[in-house]
Amino acid sequence: AIHAGADDFLPKPFDLDQFLALLERLRGLSAAPPPDPREPWIAASPALRALDQALMRAAENDAPALFWGEPGTGRQRAARRLHCLRHPGAPFLALAAGKLPTEELPRSLRLAAGGSVLLTDLEELPREDLPRILAALEQPDAPHWMATARDPRELPEALRLRLGVLDFALPPLRQRQEDVLPLFRLHLEGAARLEGRPAPHLERGAERNLLKDPASAASLK
């Protein structure tokens, strides 16, 4: 059953405590399930092809990784890509650095054991939480750590040095013209599939407009 996609199982007979412990674990992972290794990864531009090669090399070890760049550049997607290359099927837990579950952080980290924890928007981490995070990073049984940020220079030095062992800069989409149309087609097909409709044809004029202004993708139906 697990090979077919089940998350876990309980052999009969089992007691209520076993059931509740398993339920708690699955509930903790349900908000951030392991990313699908088949999740599409668009890397048509030279910049993204180079990034993908760097991620493949980085997958050979478990060093902490920092993904930085403007919001919307795909920092979390790149982190999930690295996770899938390293530990396909293992837990992947994303936590907003500015809204850490202070009381439940130890439990959250235990739930992600053997997988990866991604701290998003690291520059928003409250200063009072810095010692707690640095201590968690040093735990021998800690998950594999990753983080996203706008600019590493905005981070406290101790955090930047600890989480930026591997450093990946993501260029904005306006500098990756080759990725614009494949990304748009991917989202268009996904939206159509959710509605049970065939993907609409994208006219050449719309393609030209997208390449002139990638932000206009949001206005196309």
mmCIF file with all atom_site columns, C-alpha atoms in Angstrom:
data_model
loop_
_atom_site.group_PDB
_atom_site.id
_atom_site.type_symbol
_atom_site.label_atom_id
_atom_site.label_alt_id
_atom_site.label_comp_id
_atom_site.label_asym_id
_atom_site.label_entity_id
_atom_site.label_seq_id
_atom_site.pdbx_PDB_ins_code
_atom_site.Cartn_x
_atom_site.Cartn_y
_atom_site.Cartn_z
_atom_site.occupancy
_atom_site.B_iso_or_equiv
_atom_site.pdbx_formal_charge
_atom_site.auth_seq_id
_atom_site.auth_comp_id
_atom_site.auth_asym_id
_atom_site.auth_atom_id
_atom_site.pdbx_PDB_model_num
ATOM 1   C CA . ALA A 1 1   ? 0.000   0.000  0.000   1.00 0.00 ? 1   ALA A CA 1
ATOM 2   C CA . ILE A 1 2   ? 2.844   2.411  0.789   1.00 0.00 ? 2   ILE A CA 1
ATOM 3   C CA . HIS A 1 3   ? 4.466   1.680  -2.569  1.00 0.00 ? 3   HIS A CA 1
ATOM 4   C CA . ALA A 1 4   ? 1.119   2.565  -4.144  1.00 0.00 ? 4   ALA A CA 1
ATOM 5   C CA . GLY A 1 5   ? 1.031   5.928  -2.360  1.00 0.00 ? 5   GLY A CA 1
ATOM 6   C CA . ALA A 1 6   ? -0.301  5.351  1.163   1.00 0.00 ? 6   ALA A CA 1
ATOM 7   C CA . ASP A 1 7   ? 1.381   7.522  3.812   1.00 0.00 ? 7   ASP A CA 1
ATOM 8   C CA . ASP A 1 8   ? 1.459   4.911  6.579   1.00 0.00 ? 8   ASP A CA 1
ATOM 9   C CA . PHE A 1 9   ? -0.422  1.949  8.031   1.00 0.00 ? 9   PHE A CA 1
ATOM 10  C CA . LEU A 1 10  ? -1.467  0.440  11.355  1.00 0.00 ? 10  LEU A CA 1
ATOM 11  C CA . PRO A 1 11  ? -1.477  -3.343 11.789  1.00 0.00 ? 11  PRO A CA 1
ATOM 12  C CA . LYS A 1 12  ? -4.494  -4.698 13.638  1.00 0.00 ? 12  LYS A CA 1
ATOM 13  C CA . PRO A 1 13  ? -5.103  -4.758 16.484  1.00 0.00 ? 13  PRO A CA 1
ATOM 14  C CA . PHE A 1 14  ? -3.899  -1.276 17.401  1.00 0.00 ? 14  PHE A CA 1
ATOM 15  C CA . ASP A 1 15  ? -4.733  0.901  20.378  1.00 0.00 ? 15  ASP A CA 1
ATOM 16  C CA . LEU A 1 16  ? -6.066  4.452  20.426  1.00 0.00 ? 16  LEU A CA 1
ATOM 17  C CA . ASP A 1 17  ? -2.722  5.992  21.404  1.00 0.00 ? 17  ASP A CA 1
ATOM 18  C CA . GLN A 1 18  ? -1.048  4.514  18.323  1.00 0.00 ? 18  GLN A CA 1
ATOM 19  C CA . PHE A 1 19  ? -3.843  5.818  16.137  1.00 0.00 ? 19  PHE A CA 1
ATOM 20  C CA . LEU A 1 20  ? -3.715  9.327  17.622  1.00 0.00 ? 20  LEU A CA 1
ATOM 21  C CA . ALA A 1 21  ? 0.082   9.478  17.295  1.00 0.00 ? 21  ALA A CA 1
ATOM 22  C CA . LEU A 1 22  ? -0.131  8.531  13.635  1.00 0.00 ? 22  LEU A CA 1
ATOM 23  C CA . LEU A 1 23  ? -2.986  10.954 13.044  1.00 0.00 ? 23  LEU A CA 1
ATOM 24  C CA . GLU A 1 24  ? -0.963  13.795 14.612  1.00 0.00 ? 24  GLU A CA 1
ATOM 25  C CA . ARG A 1 25  ? 1.977   13.027 12.359  1.00 0.00 ? 25  ARG A CA 1
ATOM 26  C CA . LEU A 1 26  ? -0.142  12.988 9.207   1.00 0.00 ? 26  LEU A CA 1
ATOM 27  C CA . ARG A 1 27  ? -2.002  16.139 10.243  1.00 0.00 ? 27  ARG A CA 1
ATOM 28  C CA . GLY A 1 28  ? 1.307   17.935 10.739  1.00 0.00 ? 28  GLY A CA 1
ATOM 29  C CA . LEU A 1 29  ? 2.448   16.972 7.244   1.00 0.00 ? 29  LEU A CA 1
ATOM 30  C CA . SER A 1 30  ? -0.845  17.562 5.448   1.00 0.00 ? 30  SER A CA 1
ATOM 31  C CA . ALA A 1 31  ? -0.287  21.319 5.064   1.00 0.00 ? 31  ALA A CA 1
ATOM 32  C CA . ALA A 1 32  ? 3.030   20.713 3.326   1.00 0.00 ? 32  ALA A CA 1
ATOM 33  C CA . PRO A 1 33  ? 3.075   17.254 1.741   1.00 0.00 ? 33  PRO A CA 1
ATOM 34  C CA . PRO A 1 34  ? 6.197   15.896 0.079   1.00 0.00 ? 34  PRO A CA 1
ATOM 35  C CA . PRO A 1 35  ? 6.502   17.548 -3.344  1.00 0.00 ? 35  PRO A CA 1
ATOM 36  C CA . ASP A 1 36  ? 5.763   15.278 -6.269  1.00 0.00 ? 36  ASP A CA 1
ATOM 37  C CA . PRO A 1 37  ? 9.066   14.299 -7.948  1.00 0.00 ? 37  PRO A CA 1
ATOM 38  C CA . ARG A 1 38  ? 7.170   14.593 -11.233 1.00 0.00 ? 38  ARG A CA 1
ATOM 39  C CA . GLU A 1 39  ? 6.325   18.254 -10.543 1.00 0.00 ? 39  GLU A CA 1
ATOM 40  C CA . PRO A 1 40  ? 7.171   20.150 -13.744 1.00 0.00 ? 40  PRO A CA 1
ATOM 41  C CA . TRP A 1 41  ? 10.438  22.052 -13.687 1.00 0.00 ? 41  TRP A CA 1
ATOM 42  C CA . ILE A 1 42  ? 10.813  24.622 -16.448 1.00 0.00 ? 42  ILE A CA 1
ATOM 43  C CA . ALA A 1 43  ? 14.454  25.326 -17.258 1.00 0.00 ? 43  ALA A CA 1
ATOM 44  C CA . ALA A 1 44  ? 14.586  26.549 -20.848 1.00 0.00 ? 44  ALA A CA 1
ATOM 45  C CA . SER A 1 45  ? 16.703  29.663 -20.243 1.00 0.00 ? 45  SER A CA 1
ATOM 46  C CA . PRO A 1 46  ? 20.498  29.491 -19.842 1.00 0.00 ? 46  PRO A CA 1
ATOM 47  C CA . ALA A 1 47  ? 20.177  30.882 -16.295 1.00 0.00 ? 47  ALA A CA 1
ATOM 48  C CA . LEU A 1 48  ? 17.755  28.152 -15.194 1.00 0.00 ? 48  LEU A CA 1
ATOM 49  C CA . ARG A 1 49  ? 19.712  25.412 -16.936 1.00 0.00 ? 49  ARG A CA 1
ATOM 50  C CA . ALA A 1 50  ? 22.803  26.523 -15.031 1.00 0.00 ? 50  ALA A CA 1
ATOM 51  C CA . LEU A 1 51  ? 20.784  26.585 -11.801 1.00 0.00 ? 51  LEU A CA 1
ATOM 52  C CA . ASP A 1 52  ? 19.502  23.068 -12.452 1.00 0.00 ? 52  ASP A CA 1
ATOM 53  C CA . GLN A 1 53  ? 23.044  21.794 -12.945 1.00 0.00 ? 53  GLN A CA 1
ATOM 54  C CA . ALA A 1 54  ? 24.046  23.454 -9.670  1.00 0.00 ? 54  ALA A CA 1
ATOM 55  C CA . LEU A 1 55  ? 21.084  21.851 -7.871  1.00 0.00 ? 55  LEU A CA 1
ATOM 56  C CA . MET A 1 56  ? 22.051  18.419 -9.175  1.00 0.00 ? 56  MET A CA 1
ATOM 57  C CA . ARG A 1 57  ? 25.557  18.885 -7.815  1.00 0.00 ? 57  ARG A CA 1
ATOM 58  C CA . ALA A 1 58  ? 24.161  20.169 -4.502  1.00 0.00 ? 58  ALA A CA 1
ATOM 59  C CA . ALA A 1 59  ? 21.955  17.083 -4.193  1.00 0.00 ? 59  ALA A CA 1
ATOM 60  C CA . GLU A 1 60  ? 25.082  15.035 -3.511  1.00 0.00 ? 60  GLU A CA 1
ATOM 61  C CA . ASN A 1 61  ? 25.233  16.422 0.048   1.00 0.00 ? 61  ASN A CA 1
ATOM 62  C CA . ASP A 1 62  ? 22.853  17.738 2.719   1.00 0.00 ? 62  ASP A CA 1
ATOM 63  C CA . ALA A 1 63  ? 24.413  21.156 3.336   1.00 0.00 ? 63  ALA A CA 1
ATOM 64  C CA . PRO A 1 64  ? 21.984  24.015 4.171   1.00 0.00 ? 64  PRO A CA 1
ATOM 65  C CA . ALA A 1 65  ? 20.912  26.015 1.122   1.00 0.00 ? 65  ALA A CA 1
ATOM 66  C CA . LEU A 1 66  ? 19.781  29.622 0.668   1.00 0.00 ? 66  LEU A CA 1
ATOM 67  C CA . PHE A 1 67  ? 17.667  30.625 -2.345  1.00 0.00 ? 67  PHE A CA 1
ATOM 68  C CA . TRP A 1 68  ? 17.527  34.355 -2.902  1.00 0.00 ? 68  TRP A CA 1
ATOM 69  C CA . GLY A 1 69  ? 16.090  36.831 -5.358  1.00 0.00 ? 69  GLY A CA 1
ATOM 70  C CA . GLU A 1 70  ? 13.003  38.939 -5.920  1.00 0.00 ? 70  GLU A CA 1
ATOM 71  C CA . PRO A 1 71  ? 9.629   37.557 -4.769  1.00 0.00 ? 71  PRO A CA 1
ATOM 72  C CA . GLY A 1 72  ? 8.070   35.602 -7.612  1.00 0.00 ? 72  GLY A CA 1
ATOM 73  C CA . THR A 1 73  ? 11.337  34.290 -9.052  1.00 0.00 ? 73  THR A CA 1
ATOM 74  C CA . GLY A 1 74  ? 10.595  30.713 -7.989  1.00 0.00 ? 74  GLY A CA 1
ATOM 75  C CA . ARG A 1 75  ? 12.682  30.460 -4.837  1.00 0.00 ? 75  ARG A CA 1
ATOM 76  C CA . GLN A 1 76  ? 10.369  27.953 -3.149  1.00 0.00 ? 76  GLN A CA 1
ATOM 77  C CA . ARG A 1 77  ? 10.026  25.960 -6.358  1.00 0.00 ? 77  ARG A CA 1
ATOM 78  C CA . ALA A 1 78  ? 13.817  25.700 -6.612  1.00 0.00 ? 78  ALA A CA 1
ATOM 79  C CA . ALA A 1 79  ? 13.997  24.583 -2.977  1.00 0.00 ? 79  ALA A CA 1
ATOM 80  C CA . ARG A 1 80  ? 11.425  21.856 -3.659  1.00 0.00 ? 80  ARG A CA 1
ATOM 81  C CA . ARG A 1 81  ? 13.464  20.817 -6.682  1.00 0.00 ? 81  ARG A CA 1
ATOM 82  C CA . LEU A 1 82  ? 16.567  20.369 -4.529  1.00 0.00 ? 82  LEU A CA 1
ATOM 83  C CA . HIS A 1 83  ? 14.542  18.464 -1.928  1.00 0.00 ? 83  HIS A CA 1
ATOM 84  C CA . CYS A 1 84  ? 13.180  16.085 -4.589  1.00 0.00 ? 84  CYS A CA 1
ATOM 85  C CA . LEU A 1 85  ? 16.675  15.460 -5.923  1.00 0.00 ? 85  LEU A CA 1
ATOM 86  C CA . ARG A 1 86  ? 17.980  14.741 -2.430  1.00 0.00 ? 86  ARG A CA 1
ATOM 87  C CA . HIS A 1 87  ? 15.133  12.954 -0.668  1.00 0.00 ? 87  HIS A CA 1
ATOM 88  C CA . PRO A 1 88  ? 12.236  12.049 -2.995  1.00 0.00 ? 88  PRO A CA 1
ATOM 89  C CA . GLY A 1 89  ? 9.178   11.091 -0.965  1.00 0.00 ? 89  GLY A CA 1
ATOM 90  C CA . ALA A 1 90  ? 10.517  12.482 2.324   1.00 0.00 ? 90  ALA A CA 1
ATOM 91  C CA . PRO A 1 91  ? 8.597   15.185 4.257   1.00 0.00 ? 91  PRO A CA 1
ATOM 92  C CA . PHE A 1 92  ? 8.952   18.761 3.051   1.00 0.00 ? 92  PHE A CA 1
ATOM 93  C CA . LEU A 1 93  ? 7.829   21.432 5.501   1.00 0.00 ? 93  LEU A CA 1
ATOM 94  C CA . ALA A 1 94  ? 7.710   25.143 4.625   1.00 0.00 ? 94  ALA A CA 1
ATOM 95  C CA . LEU A 1 95  ? 7.542   27.620 7.539   1.00 0.00 ? 95  LEU A CA 1
ATOM 96  C CA . ALA A 1 96  ? 7.175   31.387 7.232   1.00 0.00 ? 96  ALA A CA 1
ATOM 97  C CA . ALA A 1 97  ? 10.139  32.860 9.139   1.00 0.00 ? 97  ALA A CA 1
ATOM 98  C CA . GLY A 1 98  ? 8.059   35.822 10.271  1.00 0.00 ? 98  GLY A CA 1
ATOM 99  C CA . LYS A 1 99  ? 5.309   33.605 11.737  1.00 0.00 ? 99  LYS A CA 1
ATOM 100 C CA . LEU A 1 100 ? 7.109   30.681 13.271  1.00 0.00 ? 100 LEU A CA 1
ATOM 101 C CA . PRO A 1 101 ? 4.963   28.417 15.480  1.00 0.00 ? 101 PRO A CA 1
ATOM 102 C CA . THR A 1 102 ? 7.143   29.187 18.508  1.00 0.00 ? 102 THR A CA 1
ATOM 103 C CA . GLU A 1 103 ? 5.457   26.759 20.872  1.00 0.00 ? 103 GLU A CA 1
ATOM 104 C CA . GLU A 1 104 ? 5.097   24.002 18.281  1.00 0.00 ? 104 GLU A CA 1
ATOM 105 C CA . LEU A 1 105 ? 8.436   24.417 16.504  1.00 0.00 ? 105 LEU A CA 1
ATOM 106 C CA . PRO A 1 106 ? 10.068  21.331 18.126  1.00 0.00 ? 106 PRO A CA 1
ATOM 107 C CA . ARG A 1 107 ? 7.085   19.176 17.131  1.00 0.00 ? 107 ARG A CA 1
ATOM 108 C CA . SER A 1 108 ? 7.118   20.568 13.583  1.00 0.00 ? 108 SER A CA 1
ATOM 109 C CA . LEU A 1 109 ? 10.802  19.749 13.235  1.00 0.00 ? 109 LEU A CA 1
ATOM 110 C CA . ARG A 1 110 ? 10.217  16.216 14.509  1.00 0.00 ? 110 ARG A CA 1
ATOM 111 C CA . LEU A 1 111 ? 7.474   15.729 11.929  1.00 0.00 ? 111 LEU A CA 1
ATOM 112 C CA . ALA A 1 112 ? 9.936   16.698 9.184   1.00 0.00 ? 112 ALA A CA 1
ATOM 113 C CA . ALA A 1 113 ? 12.642  14.309 10.378  1.00 0.00 ? 113 ALA A CA 1
ATOM 114 C CA . GLY A 1 114 ? 14.447  12.715 7.459   1.00 0.00 ? 114 GLY A CA 1
ATOM 115 C CA . GLY A 1 115 ? 13.162  15.429 5.135   1.00 0.00 ? 115 GLY A CA 1
ATOM 116 C CA . SER A 1 116 ? 13.622  19.159 4.639   1.00 0.00 ? 116 SER A CA 1
ATOM 117 C CA . VAL A 1 117 ? 12.514  22.328 6.400   1.00 0.00 ? 117 VAL A CA 1
ATOM 118 C CA . LEU A 1 118 ? 12.291  25.520 4.343   1.00 0.00 ? 118 LEU A CA 1
ATOM 119 C CA . LEU A 1 119 ? 12.216  28.880 6.147   1.00 0.00 ? 119 LEU A CA 1
ATOM 120 C CA . THR A 1 120 ? 10.618  31.377 3.775   1.00 0.00 ? 120 THR A CA 1
ATOM 121 C CA . ASP A 1 121 ? 11.312  35.132 3.733   1.00 0.00 ? 121 ASP A CA 1
ATOM 122 C CA . LEU A 1 122 ? 14.189  34.790 6.167   1.00 0.00 ? 122 LEU A CA 1
ATOM 123 C CA . GLU A 1 123 ? 14.666  38.552 6.472   1.00 0.00 ? 123 GLU A CA 1
ATOM 124 C CA . GLU A 1 124 ? 11.337  38.680 8.358   1.00 0.00 ? 124 GLU A CA 1
ATOM 125 C CA . LEU A 1 125 ? 12.577  36.448 11.186  1.00 0.00 ? 125 LEU A CA 1
ATOM 126 C CA . PRO A 1 126 ? 12.095  38.325 14.496  1.00 0.00 ? 126 PRO A CA 1
ATOM 127 C CA . ARG A 1 127 ? 15.401  39.005 16.246  1.00 0.00 ? 127 ARG A CA 1
ATOM 128 C CA . GLU A 1 128 ? 14.165  37.282 19.387  1.00 0.00 ? 128 GLU A CA 1
ATOM 129 C CA . ASP A 1 129 ? 13.719  34.032 17.407  1.00 0.00 ? 129 ASP A CA 1
ATOM 130 C CA . LEU A 1 130 ? 17.296  34.057 16.083  1.00 0.00 ? 130 LEU A CA 1
ATOM 131 C CA . PRO A 1 131 ? 18.874  32.135 19.025  1.00 0.00 ? 131 PRO A CA 1
ATOM 132 C CA . ARG A 1 132 ? 16.129  29.506 18.837  1.00 0.00 ? 132 ARG A CA 1
ATOM 133 C CA . ILE A 1 133 ? 16.709  28.916 15.123  1.00 0.00 ? 133 ILE A CA 1
ATOM 134 C CA . LEU A 1 134 ? 20.491  28.820 15.475  1.00 0.00 ? 134 LEU A CA 1
ATOM 135 C CA . ALA A 1 135 ? 20.144  26.249 18.249  1.00 0.00 ? 135 ALA A CA 1
ATOM 136 C CA . ALA A 1 136 ? 17.765  24.155 16.128  1.00 0.00 ? 136 ALA A CA 1
ATOM 137 C CA . LEU A 1 137 ? 20.264  24.212 13.264  1.00 0.00 ? 137 LEU A CA 1
ATOM 138 C CA . GLU A 1 138 ? 22.863  22.583 15.483  1.00 0.00 ? 138 GLU A CA 1
ATOM 139 C CA . GLN A 1 139 ? 20.709  19.645 16.562  1.00 0.00 ? 139 GLN A CA 1
ATOM 140 C CA . PRO A 1 140 ? 22.277  16.385 15.352  1.00 0.00 ? 140 PRO A CA 1
ATOM 141 C CA . ASP A 1 141 ? 18.926  14.870 14.353  1.00 0.00 ? 141 ASP A CA 1
ATOM 142 C CA . ALA A 1 142 ? 17.601  18.062 12.736  1.00 0.00 ? 142 ALA A CA 1
ATOM 143 C CA . PRO A 1 143 ? 15.949  17.990 9.289   1.00 0.00 ? 143 PRO A CA 1
ATOM 144 C CA . HIS A 1 144 ? 17.847  19.326 6.294   1.00 0.00 ? 144 HIS A CA 1
ATOM 145 C CA . TRP A 1 145 ? 17.561  23.104 6.292   1.00 0.00 ? 145 TRP A CA 1
ATOM 146 C CA . MET A 1 146 ? 16.831  25.494 3.439   1.00 0.00 ? 146 MET A CA 1
ATOM 147 C CA . ALA A 1 147 ? 15.704  29.115 3.338   1.00 0.00 ? 147 ALA A CA 1
ATOM 148 C CA . THR A 1 148 ? 14.584  31.877 0.985   1.00 0.00 ? 148 THR A CA 1
ATOM 149 C CA . ALA A 1 149 ? 15.417  35.578 1.149   1.00 0.00 ? 149 ALA A CA 1
ATOM 150 C CA . ARG A 1 150 ? 15.361  38.679 -1.009  1.00 0.00 ? 150 ARG A CA 1
ATOM 151 C CA . ASP A 1 151 ? 18.997  39.596 -0.424  1.00 0.00 ? 151 ASP A CA 1
ATOM 152 C CA . PRO A 1 152 ? 21.543  37.771 1.765   1.00 0.00 ? 152 PRO A CA 1
ATOM 153 C CA . ARG A 1 153 ? 22.953  41.131 2.834   1.00 0.00 ? 153 ARG A CA 1
ATOM 154 C CA . GLU A 1 154 ? 19.723  41.800 4.746   1.00 0.00 ? 154 GLU A CA 1
ATOM 155 C CA . LEU A 1 155 ? 20.287  38.788 7.021   1.00 0.00 ? 155 LEU A CA 1
ATOM 156 C CA . PRO A 1 156 ? 22.126  38.601 10.343  1.00 0.00 ? 156 PRO A CA 1
ATOM 157 C CA . GLU A 1 157 ? 25.637  37.360 9.638   1.00 0.00 ? 157 GLU A CA 1
ATOM 158 C CA . ALA A 1 158 ? 25.324  34.285 11.870  1.00 0.00 ? 158 ALA A CA 1
ATOM 159 C CA . LEU A 1 159 ? 22.180  33.199 10.038  1.00 0.00 ? 159 LEU A CA 1
ATOM 160 C CA . ARG A 1 160 ? 23.559  33.977 6.585   1.00 0.00 ? 160 ARG A CA 1
ATOM 161 C CA . LEU A 1 161 ? 26.735  31.983 7.203   1.00 0.00 ? 161 LEU A CA 1
ATOM 162 C CA . ARG A 1 162 ? 24.867  29.023 8.705   1.00 0.00 ? 162 ARG A CA 1
ATOM 163 C CA . LEU A 1 163 ? 22.053  28.741 6.163   1.00 0.00 ? 163 LEU A CA 1
ATOM 164 C CA . GLY A 1 164 ? 23.970  30.016 3.144   1.00 0.00 ? 164 GLY A CA 1
ATOM 165 C CA . VAL A 1 165 ? 26.491  27.178 2.919   1.00 0.00 ? 165 VAL A CA 1
ATOM 166 C CA . LEU A 1 166 ? 25.004  26.620 -0.538  1.00 0.00 ? 166 LEU A CA 1
ATOM 167 C CA . ASP A 1 167 ? 23.938  29.850 -2.206  1.00 0.00 ? 167 ASP A CA 1
ATOM 168 C CA . PHE A 1 168 ? 21.563  30.050 -5.190  1.00 0.00 ? 168 PHE A CA 1
ATOM 169 C CA . ALA A 1 169 ? 20.544  33.319 -6.848  1.00 0.00 ? 169 ALA A CA 1
ATOM 170 C CA . LEU A 1 170 ? 17.340  33.231 -8.895  1.00 0.00 ? 170 LEU A CA 1
ATOM 171 C CA . PRO A 1 171 ? 17.055  35.826 -11.670 1.00 0.00 ? 171 PRO A CA 1
ATOM 172 C CA . PRO A 1 172 ? 13.665  37.466 -12.286 1.00 0.00 ? 172 PRO A CA 1
ATOM 173 C CA . LEU A 1 173 ? 11.497  36.235 -15.142 1.00 0.00 ? 173 LEU A CA 1
ATOM 174 C CA . ARG A 1 174 ? 12.202  39.376 -17.174 1.00 0.00 ? 174 ARG A CA 1
ATOM 175 C CA . GLN A 1 175 ? 15.769  38.092 -17.508 1.00 0.00 ? 175 GLN A CA 1
ATOM 176 C CA . ARG A 1 176 ? 14.615  34.599 -18.527 1.00 0.00 ? 176 ARG A CA 1
ATOM 177 C CA . GLN A 1 177 ? 12.616  35.168 -21.695 1.00 0.00 ? 177 GLN A CA 1
ATOM 178 C CA . GLU A 1 178 ? 12.981  31.539 -22.781 1.00 0.00 ? 178 GLU A CA 1
ATOM 179 C CA . ASP A 1 179 ? 11.017  30.413 -19.716 1.00 0.00 ? 179 ASP A CA 1
ATOM 180 C CA . VAL A 1 180 ? 8.022   32.729 -20.176 1.00 0.00 ? 180 VAL A CA 1
ATOM 181 C CA . LEU A 1 181 ? 5.957   30.787 -22.717 1.00 0.00 ? 181 LEU A CA 1
ATOM 182 C CA . PRO A 1 182 ? 6.602   27.290 -21.286 1.00 0.00 ? 182 PRO A CA 1
ATOM 183 C CA . LEU A 1 183 ? 5.616   28.543 -17.816 1.00 0.00 ? 183 LEU A CA 1
ATOM 184 C CA . PHE A 1 184 ? 2.476   30.220 -19.089 1.00 0.00 ? 184 PHE A CA 1
ATOM 185 C CA . ARG A 1 185 ? 1.422   27.151 -21.091 1.00 0.00 ? 185 ARG A CA 1
ATOM 186 C CA . LEU A 1 186 ? 1.982   24.974 -18.030 1.00 0.00 ? 186 LEU A CA 1
ATOM 187 C CA . HIS A 1 187 ? -0.314  27.128 -15.862 1.00 0.00 ? 187 HIS A CA 1
ATOM 188 C CA . LEU A 1 188 ? -2.867  27.453 -18.677 1.00 0.00 ? 188 LEU A CA 1
ATOM 189 C CA . GLU A 1 189 ? -3.054  23.678 -19.104 1.00 0.00 ? 189 GLU A CA 1
ATOM 190 C CA . GLY A 1 190 ? -3.334  23.175 -15.334 1.00 0.00 ? 190 GLY A CA 1
ATOM 191 C CA . ALA A 1 191 ? -6.184  25.679 -15.018 1.00 0.00 ? 191 ALA A CA 1
ATOM 192 C CA . ALA A 1 192 ? -8.033  24.091 -17.940 1.00 0.00 ? 192 ALA A CA 1
ATOM 193 C CA . ARG A 1 193 ? -7.569  20.601 -16.509 1.00 0.00 ? 193 ARG A CA 1
ATOM 194 C CA . LEU A 1 194 ? -9.091  21.691 -13.175 1.00 0.00 ? 194 LEU A CA 1
ATOM 195 C CA . GLU A 1 195 ? -12.182 22.849 -15.054 1.00 0.00 ? 195 GLU A CA 1
ATOM 196 C CA . GLY A 1 196 ? -12.356 19.674 -17.151 1.00 0.00 ? 196 GLY A CA 1
ATOM 197 C CA . ARG A 1 197 ? -11.688 21.588 -20.348 1.00 0.00 ? 197 ARG A CA 1
ATOM 198 C CA . PRO A 1 198 ? -9.064  21.217 -23.081 1.00 0.00 ? 198 PRO A CA 1
ATOM 199 C CA . ALA A 1 199 ? -6.293  23.794 -22.915 1.00 0.00 ? 199 ALA A CA 1
ATOM 200 C CA . PRO A 1 200 ? -7.134  26.777 -25.163 1.00 0.00 ? 200 PRO A CA 1
ATOM 201 C CA . HIS A 1 201 ? -4.892  27.643 -28.074 1.00 0.00 ? 201 HIS A CA 1
ATOM 202 C CA . LEU A 1 202 ? -2.521  30.525 -27.397 1.00 0.00 ? 202 LEU A CA 1
ATOM 203 C CA . GLU A 1 203 ? -2.476  32.878 -30.383 1.00 0.00 ? 203 GLU A CA 1
ATOM 204 C CA . ARG A 1 204 ? 0.772   34.262 -31.744 1.00 0.00 ? 204 ARG A CA 1
ATOM 205 C CA . GLY A 1 205 ? -0.236  37.796 -30.831 1.00 0.00 ? 205 GLY A CA 1
ATOM 206 C CA . ALA A 1 206 ? -0.747  36.791 -27.199 1.00 0.00 ? 206 ALA A CA 1
ATOM 207 C CA . GLU A 1 207 ? 2.631   35.052 -27.214 1.00 0.00 ? 207 GLU A CA 1
ATOM 208 C CA . ARG A 1 208 ? 4.317   38.209 -28.474 1.00 0.00 ? 208 ARG A CA 1
ATOM 209 C CA . ASN A 1 209 ? 2.616   40.273 -25.769 1.00 0.00 ? 209 ASN A CA 1
ATOM 210 C CA . LEU A 1 210 ? 3.782   37.857 -23.104 1.00 0.00 ? 210 LEU A CA 1
ATOM 211 C CA . LEU A 1 211 ? 7.356   38.067 -24.288 1.00 0.00 ? 211 LEU A CA 1
ATOM 212 C CA . LYS A 1 212 ? 7.204   41.857 -24.280 1.00 0.00 ? 212 LYS A CA 1
ATOM 213 C CA . ASP A 1 213 ? 5.677   41.998 -20.792 1.00 0.00 ? 213 ASP A CA 1
ATOM 214 C CA . PRO A 1 214 ? 5.718   38.746 -18.751 1.00 0.00 ? 214 PRO A CA 1
ATOM 215 C CA . ALA A 1 215 ? 3.595   40.431 -16.072 1.00 0.00 ? 215 ALA A CA 1
ATOM 216 C CA . SER A 1 216 ? 0.713   40.573 -18.547 1.00 0.00 ? 216 SER A CA 1
ATOM 217 C CA . ALA A 1 217 ? 0.309   36.795 -18.187 1.00 0.00 ? 217 ALA A CA 1
ATOM 218 C CA . ALA A 1 218 ? -1.944  37.414 -15.198 1.00 0.00 ? 218 ALA A CA 1
ATOM 219 C CA . SER A 1 219 ? -4.388  39.377 -17.374 1.00 0.00 ? 219 SER A CA 1
ATOM 220 C CA . LEU A 1 220 ? -4.822  36.689 -20.037 1.00 0.00 ? 220 LEU A CA 1
ATOM 221 C CA . LYS A 1 221 ? -7.762  34.262 -19.714 1.00 0.00 ? 221 LYS A CA 1
#
